[in-house]
mmCIF file of N, CA and C in Angstrom:
data_model
loop_
_atom_site.group_PDB
_atom_site.id
_atom_site.type_symbol
_atom_site.label_atom_id
_atom_site.label_comp_id
_atom_site.label_asym_id
_atom_site.label_seq_id
_atom_site.Cartn_x
_atom_site.Cartn_y
_atom_site.Cartn_z
ATOM 1 N N UNK V 1235 -250.184 -111.548 -34.651
ATOM 2 C CA UNK V 1235 -249.262 -112.913 -34.791
ATOM 3 C C UNK V 1235 -248.024 -112.028 -33.993
ATOM 4 N N UNK V 1236 -247.582 -113.395 -33.607
ATOM 5 C CA UNK V 1236 -246.181 -113.201 -32.757
ATOM 6 C C UNK V 1236 -245.130 -114.022 -33.381
ATOM 7 N N UNK V 1237 -243.776 -113.274 -33.447
ATOM 8 C CA UNK V 1237 -242.900 -114.227 -33.818
ATOM 9 C C UNK V 1237 -242.050 -114.641 -32.681
ATOM 10 N N UNK V 1238 -241.866 -115.606 -32.255
ATOM 11 C CA UNK V 1238 -240.988 -116.312 -31.093
ATOM 12 C C UNK V 1238 -239.521 -116.004 -31.536
ATOM 13 N N UNK V 1239 -238.571 -115.205 -31.192
ATOM 14 C CA UNK V 1239 -237.482 -115.162 -31.837
ATOM 15 C C UNK V 1239 -236.135 -115.350 -30.766
ATOM 16 N N UNK V 1240 -235.127 -116.089 -31.241
ATOM 17 C CA UNK V 1240 -233.909 -115.996 -30.201
ATOM 18 C C UNK V 1240 -232.619 -116.024 -31.358
ATOM 19 N N UNK V 1241 -231.747 -115.233 -30.901
ATOM 20 C CA UNK V 1241 -230.564 -115.108 -31.341
ATOM 21 C C UNK V 1241 -229.065 -115.973 -30.663
ATOM 22 N N UNK V 1242 -229.774 -116.826 -29.891
ATOM 23 C CA UNK V 1242 -228.772 -117.569 -29.168
ATOM 24 C C UNK V 1242 -228.221 -117.062 -28.005
ATOM 25 N N UNK V 1243 -228.716 -115.928 -27.732
ATOM 26 C CA UNK V 1243 -228.399 -115.586 -26.457
ATOM 27 C C UNK V 1243 -229.524 -114.543 -25.818
ATOM 28 N N UNK V 1244 -230.418 -114.068 -26.369
ATOM 29 C CA UNK V 1244 -231.465 -113.544 -25.993
ATOM 30 C C UNK V 1244 -232.779 -114.163 -26.776
ATOM 31 N N UNK V 1245 -233.828 -113.832 -25.668
ATOM 32 C CA UNK V 1245 -235.319 -114.649 -26.454
ATOM 33 C C UNK V 1245 -236.221 -113.240 -26.306
ATOM 34 N N UNK V 1246 -237.122 -113.090 -27.581
ATOM 35 C CA UNK V 1246 -237.824 -111.993 -27.414
ATOM 36 C C UNK V 1246 -239.018 -112.410 -28.471
ATOM 37 N N UNK V 1247 -240.139 -111.729 -28.072
ATOM 38 C CA UNK V 1247 -241.074 -111.948 -29.247
ATOM 39 C C UNK V 1247 -241.191 -110.603 -30.195
ATOM 40 N N UNK V 1248 -241.800 -110.676 -31.190
ATOM 41 C CA UNK V 1248 -242.062 -109.718 -32.178
ATOM 42 C C UNK V 1248 -243.295 -109.779 -32.325
ATOM 43 N N UNK V 1249 -244.149 -108.787 -32.183
ATOM 44 C CA UNK V 1249 -245.585 -108.918 -32.248
ATOM 45 C C UNK V 1249 -246.153 -108.189 -33.205
ATOM 46 N N UNK V 1250 -246.714 -108.814 -34.380
ATOM 47 C CA UNK V 1250 -247.414 -107.728 -35.462
ATOM 48 C C UNK V 1250 -248.708 -107.643 -35.546
ATOM 49 N N UNK V 1251 -249.169 -106.669 -35.923
ATOM 50 C CA UNK V 1251 -250.585 -106.324 -36.146
ATOM 51 C C UNK V 1251 -250.939 -105.630 -37.259
ATOM 52 N N UNK V 1252 -251.712 -105.794 -38.040
ATOM 53 C CA UNK V 1252 -252.009 -105.294 -39.616
ATOM 54 C C UNK V 1252 -252.460 -103.627 -39.188
ATOM 55 N N UNK V 1253 -252.012 -102.600 -40.019
ATOM 56 C CA UNK V 1253 -251.997 -101.648 -40.037
ATOM 57 C C UNK V 1253 -253.012 -100.992 -41.374
ATOM 58 N N UNK V 1254 -252.133 -101.437 -42.606
ATOM 59 C CA UNK V 1254 -253.022 -101.223 -43.808
ATOM 60 C C UNK V 1254 -252.026 -101.797 -44.794
ATOM 61 N N UNK V 1255 -252.588 -101.715 -46.065
ATOM 62 C CA UNK V 1255 -251.919 -102.105 -47.453
ATOM 63 C C UNK V 1255 -250.990 -100.632 -47.793
ATOM 64 N N UNK V 1256 -249.746 -100.460 -48.664
ATOM 65 C CA UNK V 1256 -248.935 -99.827 -49.432
ATOM 66 C C UNK V 1256 -248.716 -100.100 -50.668
ATOM 67 N N UNK V 1257 -248.400 -99.083 -51.565
ATOM 68 C CA UNK V 1257 -247.416 -99.754 -52.584
ATOM 69 C C UNK V 1257 -246.274 -99.185 -52.628
ATOM 70 N N UNK V 1258 -245.150 -100.379 -53.132
ATOM 71 C CA UNK V 1258 -243.792 -99.591 -53.234
ATOM 72 C C UNK V 1258 -243.425 -100.233 -54.686
ATOM 73 N N UNK V 1259 -242.149 -99.544 -54.740
ATOM 74 C CA UNK V 1259 -241.083 -99.801 -55.981
ATOM 75 C C UNK V 1259 -240.029 -99.831 -55.850
ATOM 76 N N UNK V 1260 -239.372 -101.176 -55.858
ATOM 77 C CA UNK V 1260 -237.770 -101.275 -55.703
ATOM 78 C C UNK V 1260 -237.196 -100.538 -56.891
ATOM 79 N N UNK V 1261 -236.095 -100.195 -56.621
ATOM 80 C CA UNK V 1261 -234.966 -99.529 -58.073
ATOM 81 C C UNK V 1261 -234.930 -100.990 -59.095
ATOM 82 N N UNK V 1262 -234.640 -102.017 -58.656
ATOM 83 C CA UNK V 1262 -234.943 -103.169 -59.391
ATOM 84 C C UNK V 1262 -235.895 -104.371 -58.765
ATOM 85 N N UNK V 1263 -236.317 -104.901 -59.554
ATOM 86 C CA UNK V 1263 -237.301 -105.809 -59.275
ATOM 87 C C UNK V 1263 -238.579 -105.910 -58.747
ATOM 88 N N UNK V 1264 -239.042 -105.780 -57.534
ATOM 89 C CA UNK V 1264 -240.548 -105.853 -57.343
ATOM 90 C C UNK V 1264 -241.301 -104.550 -57.130
ATOM 91 N N UNK V 1265 -242.242 -104.447 -57.818
ATOM 92 C CA UNK V 1265 -243.113 -102.941 -57.777
ATOM 93 C C UNK V 1265 -244.655 -103.539 -57.596
ATOM 94 N N UNK V 1266 -245.237 -103.169 -56.515
ATOM 95 C CA UNK V 1266 -246.456 -103.857 -55.940
ATOM 96 C C UNK V 1266 -246.905 -103.478 -54.542
ATOM 97 N N UNK V 1267 -248.084 -104.378 -54.339
ATOM 98 C CA UNK V 1267 -248.863 -104.245 -52.882
ATOM 99 C C UNK V 1267 -247.769 -104.622 -51.605
ATOM 100 N N UNK V 1268 -247.982 -104.045 -50.812
ATOM 101 C CA UNK V 1268 -247.403 -104.634 -49.620
ATOM 102 C C UNK V 1268 -248.100 -104.643 -48.411
ATOM 103 N N UNK V 1269 -248.201 -105.345 -47.382
ATOM 104 C CA UNK V 1269 -248.910 -105.475 -46.133
ATOM 105 C C UNK V 1269 -247.972 -104.661 -44.814
ATOM 106 N N UNK V 1270 -248.467 -103.532 -44.252
ATOM 107 C CA UNK V 1270 -247.731 -102.496 -43.510
ATOM 108 C C UNK V 1270 -248.416 -103.262 -42.066
ATOM 109 N N UNK V 1271 -247.481 -103.912 -41.192
ATOM 110 C CA UNK V 1271 -247.852 -104.117 -39.949
ATOM 111 C C UNK V 1271 -246.831 -103.033 -39.023
ATOM 112 N N UNK V 1272 -247.775 -102.992 -37.565
ATOM 113 C CA UNK V 1272 -247.102 -102.283 -36.636
ATOM 114 C C UNK V 1272 -246.090 -103.511 -35.860
ATOM 115 N N UNK V 1273 -245.052 -103.189 -35.258
ATOM 116 C CA UNK V 1273 -244.259 -104.102 -34.640
ATOM 117 C C UNK V 1273 -243.996 -103.732 -33.042
ATOM 118 N N UNK V 1274 -244.189 -104.790 -32.279
ATOM 119 C CA UNK V 1274 -244.100 -104.264 -30.694
ATOM 120 C C UNK V 1274 -242.757 -105.388 -30.355
ATOM 121 N N UNK V 1275 -241.863 -104.867 -29.297
ATOM 122 C CA UNK V 1275 -240.763 -105.982 -29.112
ATOM 123 C C UNK V 1275 -241.340 -106.146 -27.606
ATOM 124 N N UNK V 1276 -240.815 -107.720 -26.998
ATOM 125 C CA UNK V 1276 -241.306 -108.006 -25.795
ATOM 126 C C UNK V 1276 -240.377 -108.806 -25.574
ATOM 127 N N UNK V 1277 -239.182 -108.621 -24.451
ATOM 128 C CA UNK V 1277 -238.050 -109.043 -24.100
ATOM 129 C C UNK V 1277 -238.436 -110.460 -23.226
ATOM 130 N N UNK V 1278 -238.189 -111.662 -23.488
ATOM 131 C CA UNK V 1278 -238.509 -112.765 -22.459
ATOM 132 C C UNK V 1278 -237.352 -113.470 -21.664
ATOM 133 N N UNK V 1279 -236.180 -113.521 -22.270
ATOM 134 C CA UNK V 1279 -234.994 -113.806 -21.403
ATOM 135 C C UNK V 1279 -233.829 -113.462 -21.950
ATOM 136 N N UNK V 1280 -232.705 -113.492 -20.965
ATOM 137 C CA UNK V 1280 -231.571 -113.014 -21.496
ATOM 138 C C UNK V 1280 -231.284 -111.705 -21.519
ATOM 139 N N UNK V 1281 -232.393 -110.834 -21.223
ATOM 140 C CA UNK V 1281 -231.979 -109.200 -21.231
ATOM 141 C C UNK V 1281 -231.933 -108.539 -19.924
ATOM 142 N N UNK V 1282 -231.004 -107.493 -20.195
ATOM 143 C CA UNK V 1282 -230.909 -106.735 -18.759
ATOM 144 C C UNK V 1282 -232.028 -105.602 -18.906
ATOM 145 N N UNK V 1283 -232.962 -105.459 -18.182
ATOM 146 C CA UNK V 1283 -234.204 -104.576 -18.271
ATOM 147 C C UNK V 1283 -233.403 -103.237 -18.313
ATOM 148 N N UNK V 1284 -232.223 -103.029 -17.491
ATOM 149 C CA UNK V 1284 -231.835 -101.478 -17.564
ATOM 150 C C UNK V 1284 -230.915 -101.045 -18.527
ATOM 151 N N UNK V 1285 -230.890 -101.914 -19.334
ATOM 152 C CA UNK V 1285 -230.126 -101.192 -20.414
ATOM 153 C C UNK V 1285 -230.940 -100.538 -21.425
ATOM 154 N N UNK V 1286 -230.260 -99.288 -22.401
ATOM 155 C CA UNK V 1286 -230.972 -98.401 -22.637
ATOM 156 C C UNK V 1286 -231.856 -99.027 -24.112
ATOM 157 N N UNK V 1287 -231.313 -99.696 -24.760
ATOM 158 C CA UNK V 1287 -231.818 -100.219 -25.915
ATOM 159 C C UNK V 1287 -233.215 -101.189 -25.617
ATOM 160 N N UNK V 1288 -232.969 -102.153 -24.692
ATOM 161 C CA UNK V 1288 -234.164 -102.961 -24.369
ATOM 162 C C UNK V 1288 -235.209 -102.042 -23.812
ATOM 163 N N UNK V 1289 -234.962 -100.879 -22.780
ATOM 164 C CA UNK V 1289 -236.196 -99.982 -22.514
ATOM 165 C C UNK V 1289 -236.637 -99.217 -23.585
ATOM 166 N N UNK V 1290 -235.958 -99.000 -24.601
ATOM 167 C CA UNK V 1290 -236.301 -98.282 -25.704
ATOM 168 C C UNK V 1290 -237.362 -98.959 -26.468
ATOM 169 N N UNK V 1291 -237.008 -99.989 -26.889
ATOM 170 C CA UNK V 1291 -237.771 -101.183 -27.756
ATOM 171 C C UNK V 1291 -239.108 -101.553 -27.084
ATOM 172 N N UNK V 1292 -238.993 -101.714 -25.868
ATOM 173 C CA UNK V 1292 -239.885 -101.856 -24.791
ATOM 174 C C UNK V 1292 -240.956 -100.798 -24.709
ATOM 175 N N UNK V 1293 -240.871 -99.691 -25.022
ATOM 176 C CA UNK V 1293 -241.696 -98.745 -24.846
ATOM 177 C C UNK V 1293 -242.640 -98.550 -25.795
ATOM 178 N N UNK V 1294 -243.026 -99.501 -26.524
ATOM 179 C CA UNK V 1294 -243.985 -99.366 -27.546
ATOM 180 C C UNK V 1294 -243.916 -98.201 -28.453
ATOM 181 N N UNK V 1295 -242.812 -98.454 -29.161
ATOM 182 C CA UNK V 1295 -242.222 -97.119 -29.934
ATOM 183 C C UNK V 1295 -242.935 -97.566 -31.561
ATOM 184 N N UNK V 1296 -242.971 -96.378 -32.294
ATOM 185 C CA UNK V 1296 -243.946 -96.509 -33.493
ATOM 186 C C UNK V 1296 -242.747 -97.304 -34.500
ATOM 187 N N UNK V 1297 -242.786 -98.519 -34.763
ATOM 188 C CA UNK V 1297 -242.146 -99.328 -35.523
ATOM 189 C C UNK V 1297 -242.902 -100.008 -36.386
ATOM 190 N N UNK V 1298 -242.461 -99.869 -37.702
ATOM 191 C CA UNK V 1298 -243.613 -100.807 -38.718
ATOM 192 C C UNK V 1298 -242.607 -101.342 -39.892
ATOM 193 N N UNK V 1299 -242.990 -102.565 -40.034
ATOM 194 C CA UNK V 1299 -242.377 -103.193 -41.242
ATOM 195 C C UNK V 1299 -243.900 -103.724 -42.429
ATOM 196 N N UNK V 1300 -242.934 -103.262 -43.629
ATOM 197 C CA UNK V 1300 -243.507 -103.477 -44.628
ATOM 198 C C UNK V 1300 -243.247 -104.827 -45.560
ATOM 199 N N UNK V 1301 -244.417 -105.760 -45.636
ATOM 200 C CA UNK V 1301 -243.982 -107.073 -46.128
ATOM 201 C C UNK V 1301 -244.584 -107.384 -47.372
ATOM 202 N N UNK V 1302 -243.776 -107.984 -48.529
ATOM 203 C CA UNK V 1302 -244.224 -107.918 -49.587
ATOM 204 C C UNK V 1302 -244.048 -109.568 -50.242
ATOM 205 N N UNK V 1303 -244.889 -109.862 -50.955
ATOM 206 C CA UNK V 1303 -245.307 -111.129 -51.451
ATOM 207 C C UNK V 1303 -244.074 -111.539 -52.381
ATOM 208 N N UNK V 1304 -243.680 -112.896 -52.217
ATOM 209 C CA UNK V 1304 -242.824 -113.705 -52.745
ATOM 210 C C UNK V 1304 -243.226 -114.503 -54.095
ATOM 211 N N UNK V 1305 -243.062 -113.864 -54.982
ATOM 212 C CA UNK V 1305 -243.708 -114.639 -56.607
ATOM 213 C C UNK V 1305 -243.860 -115.990 -56.433
ATOM 214 N N UNK V 1306 -244.798 -116.821 -56.524
ATOM 215 C CA UNK V 1306 -244.932 -118.117 -56.759
ATOM 216 C C UNK V 1306 -245.164 -118.763 -55.516
ATOM 217 N N UNK V 1307 -245.185 -118.354 -54.177
ATOM 218 C CA UNK V 1307 -244.961 -118.990 -52.985
ATOM 219 C C UNK V 1307 -246.045 -118.135 -52.284
ATOM 220 N N UNK V 1308 -246.329 -118.529 -50.963
ATOM 221 C CA UNK V 1308 -247.659 -118.194 -49.867
ATOM 222 C C UNK V 1308 -246.877 -117.419 -48.907
ATOM 223 N N UNK V 1309 -245.357 -116.850 -49.222
ATOM 224 C CA UNK V 1309 -244.487 -116.161 -48.229
ATOM 225 C C UNK V 1309 -244.555 -114.774 -48.624
ATOM 226 N N UNK V 1310 -244.156 -114.000 -47.443
ATOM 227 C CA UNK V 1310 -243.925 -112.679 -47.328
ATOM 228 C C UNK V 1310 -242.377 -112.243 -46.699
ATOM 229 N N UNK V 1311 -241.958 -111.369 -47.558
ATOM 230 C CA UNK V 1311 -240.716 -110.854 -46.920
ATOM 231 C C UNK V 1311 -240.552 -109.607 -46.685
ATOM 232 N N UNK V 1312 -239.727 -109.286 -45.478
ATOM 233 C CA UNK V 1312 -239.336 -107.718 -45.506
ATOM 234 C C UNK V 1312 -238.878 -107.110 -46.488
ATOM 235 N N UNK V 1313 -239.651 -105.803 -47.071
ATOM 236 C CA UNK V 1313 -239.160 -104.813 -47.732
ATOM 237 C C UNK V 1313 -238.900 -103.310 -46.958
ATOM 238 N N UNK V 1314 -239.592 -103.228 -46.318
ATOM 239 C CA UNK V 1314 -238.998 -102.026 -45.702
ATOM 240 C C UNK V 1314 -239.612 -102.077 -43.770
ATOM 241 N N UNK V 1315 -238.288 -101.418 -43.121
ATOM 242 C CA UNK V 1315 -238.649 -101.357 -42.038
ATOM 243 C C UNK V 1315 -238.443 -99.671 -41.317
ATOM 244 N N UNK V 1316 -239.239 -99.233 -40.654
ATOM 245 C CA UNK V 1316 -239.135 -98.161 -39.906
ATOM 246 C C UNK V 1316 -239.469 -97.750 -38.458
ATOM 247 N N UNK V 1317 -238.316 -96.947 -37.886
ATOM 248 C CA UNK V 1317 -238.323 -96.794 -36.773
ATOM 249 C C UNK V 1317 -238.644 -95.158 -36.407
ATOM 250 N N UNK V 1318 -239.612 -94.597 -35.711
ATOM 251 C CA UNK V 1318 -239.928 -93.301 -35.271
ATOM 252 C C UNK V 1318 -239.374 -92.861 -33.898
ATOM 253 N N UNK V 1319 -238.515 -91.999 -33.912
ATOM 254 C CA UNK V 1319 -238.252 -91.755 -32.806
ATOM 255 C C UNK V 1319 -238.446 -89.765 -32.400
ATOM 256 N N UNK V 1320 -238.180 -89.542 -31.330
ATOM 257 C CA UNK V 1320 -238.067 -87.829 -31.340
ATOM 258 C C UNK V 1320 -236.922 -87.094 -31.676
ATOM 259 N N UNK V 1321 -235.998 -88.071 -31.908
ATOM 260 C CA UNK V 1321 -234.732 -87.516 -32.735
ATOM 261 C C UNK V 1321 -234.355 -87.903 -34.002
ATOM 262 N N UNK V 1322 -234.546 -89.116 -34.578
ATOM 263 C CA UNK V 1322 -234.503 -89.171 -35.958
ATOM 264 C C UNK V 1322 -235.444 -90.453 -36.225
ATOM 265 N N UNK V 1323 -235.469 -90.578 -37.527
ATOM 266 C CA UNK V 1323 -236.390 -91.636 -38.129
ATOM 267 C C UNK V 1323 -235.671 -92.616 -38.813
ATOM 268 N N UNK V 1324 -235.562 -93.695 -38.449
ATOM 269 C CA UNK V 1324 -234.425 -94.580 -39.370
ATOM 270 C C UNK V 1324 -235.701 -95.393 -39.968
ATOM 271 N N UNK V 1325 -234.899 -95.444 -41.475
ATOM 272 C CA UNK V 1325 -235.773 -96.435 -42.400
ATOM 273 C C UNK V 1325 -234.982 -97.317 -43.199
ATOM 274 N N UNK V 1326 -235.097 -98.698 -43.173
ATOM 275 C CA UNK V 1326 -234.446 -99.479 -44.012
ATOM 276 C C UNK V 1326 -235.120 -99.820 -45.079
ATOM 277 N N UNK V 1327 -234.847 -99.896 -46.515
ATOM 278 C CA UNK V 1327 -235.587 -100.267 -47.558
ATOM 279 C C UNK V 1327 -234.804 -100.923 -48.635
ATOM 280 N N UNK V 1328 -235.590 -101.911 -48.909
ATOM 281 C CA UNK V 1328 -234.832 -102.780 -49.990
ATOM 282 C C UNK V 1328 -234.802 -101.637 -51.398
ATOM 283 N N UNK V 1329 -233.568 -101.829 -52.126
ATOM 284 C CA UNK V 1329 -233.441 -101.106 -53.433
ATOM 285 C C UNK V 1329 -233.512 -102.049 -54.342
ATOM 286 N N UNK V 1330 -233.392 -103.579 -53.859
ATOM 287 C CA UNK V 1330 -233.307 -104.582 -55.181
ATOM 288 C C UNK V 1330 -234.176 -105.811 -54.185
ATOM 289 N N UNK V 1331 -235.507 -106.202 -54.936
ATOM 290 C CA UNK V 1331 -235.969 -106.959 -54.377
ATOM 291 C C UNK V 1331 -236.477 -108.145 -55.549
ATOM 292 N N UNK V 1332 -235.655 -109.311 -55.650
ATOM 293 C CA UNK V 1332 -235.904 -110.044 -56.800
ATOM 294 C C UNK V 1332 -236.001 -111.675 -55.660
ATOM 295 N N UNK V 1333 -236.779 -112.558 -56.311
ATOM 296 C CA UNK V 1333 -237.164 -113.684 -55.805
ATOM 297 C C UNK V 1333 -237.267 -114.597 -56.921
ATOM 298 N N UNK V 1334 -236.678 -115.745 -56.892
ATOM 299 C CA UNK V 1334 -236.977 -116.716 -57.796
ATOM 300 C C UNK V 1334 -237.607 -118.074 -56.987
ATOM 301 N N UNK V 1335 -238.859 -118.596 -57.430
ATOM 302 C CA UNK V 1335 -239.480 -119.891 -56.724
ATOM 303 C C UNK V 1335 -238.892 -120.853 -57.472
ATOM 304 N N UNK V 1336 -238.693 -121.989 -56.405
ATOM 305 C CA UNK V 1336 -238.127 -123.358 -56.606
ATOM 306 C C UNK V 1336 -238.992 -124.278 -56.899
ATOM 307 N N UNK V 1337 -239.077 -125.322 -57.770
ATOM 308 C CA UNK V 1337 -239.772 -126.296 -57.506
ATOM 309 C C UNK V 1337 -239.653 -127.061 -56.254
ATOM 310 N N UNK V 1338 -241.092 -127.394 -55.645
ATOM 311 C CA UNK V 1338 -241.019 -128.281 -54.409
ATOM 312 C C UNK V 1338 -240.006 -129.320 -54.629
ATOM 313 N N UNK V 1339 -239.238 -129.602 -53.650
ATOM 314 C CA UNK V 1339 -238.301 -130.576 -53.171
ATOM 315 C C UNK V 1339 -236.940 -130.303 -54.211
ATOM 316 N N UNK V 1340 -236.814 -128.950 -54.987
ATOM 317 C CA UNK V 1340 -235.534 -128.845 -55.505
ATOM 318 C C UNK V 1340 -234.350 -128.237 -54.390
ATOM 319 N N UNK V 1341 -232.923 -129.261 -54.901
ATOM 320 C CA UNK V 1341 -232.080 -128.475 -53.934
ATOM 321 C C UNK V 1341 -231.739 -127.265 -54.554
ATOM 322 N N UNK V 1342 -231.258 -126.433 -53.199
ATOM 323 C CA UNK V 1342 -230.556 -125.260 -53.420
ATOM 324 C C UNK V 1342 -228.891 -125.158 -53.103
ATOM 325 N N UNK V 1343 -228.398 -126.612 -52.933
ATOM 326 C CA UNK V 1343 -227.151 -127.002 -52.934
ATOM 327 C C UNK V 1343 -226.546 -127.500 -54.192
ATOM 328 N N UNK V 1344 -225.891 -127.036 -54.566
ATOM 329 C CA UNK V 1344 -224.915 -127.248 -55.832
ATOM 330 C C UNK V 1344 -224.406 -129.081 -56.032
ATOM 331 N N UNK V 1345 -224.451 -129.757 -57.066
ATOM 332 C CA UNK V 1345 -224.007 -131.006 -57.039
ATOM 333 C C UNK V 1345 -222.514 -130.884 -56.934
ATOM 334 N N UNK V 1346 -221.929 -131.734 -55.998
ATOM 335 C CA UNK V 1346 -220.551 -131.957 -55.930
ATOM 336 C C UNK V 1346 -219.924 -132.431 -57.300
ATOM 337 N N UNK V 1347 -218.713 -131.844 -57.450
ATOM 338 C CA UNK V 1347 -218.115 -132.027 -58.661
ATOM 339 C C UNK V 1347 -217.532 -133.384 -58.848
ATOM 340 N N UNK V 1348 -217.097 -134.031 -59.987
ATOM 341 C CA UNK V 1348 -216.800 -135.309 -59.806
ATOM 342 C C UNK V 1348 -214.975 -135.282 -59.862
ATOM 343 N N UNK V 1349 -214.687 -136.031 -59.139
ATOM 344 C CA UNK V 1349 -213.090 -135.853 -58.920
ATOM 345 C C UNK V 1349 -212.562 -136.524 -60.344
ATOM 346 N N UNK V 1350 -211.093 -135.838 -60.663
ATOM 347 C CA UNK V 1350 -210.714 -136.235 -61.911
ATOM 348 C C UNK V 1350 -209.110 -136.930 -61.568
#
């Protein structure tokens, strides 16, 4: 699967490939299975290919993302991202993972207060 992504200045693809399933436990909220995928970064436009970060990410680094199911939906949300390098490993993980499904068509915008 590819996620075509833009941040307003740069366009890039994040390509995900299934690696395995795993189990996780947040300090608060979710505990259960996650889908772990490898992530590869492909710059498309707006990048300077000579910059160290673009070079580093484009070299097929070992990047993984763990996706957890959101209860009551067919969505997966990032729970953990890890990047392995020779110098250090970076792991970003949710310590709180809670979601509430809303009925289809329910607004997330609060109702305006009546003028008095």
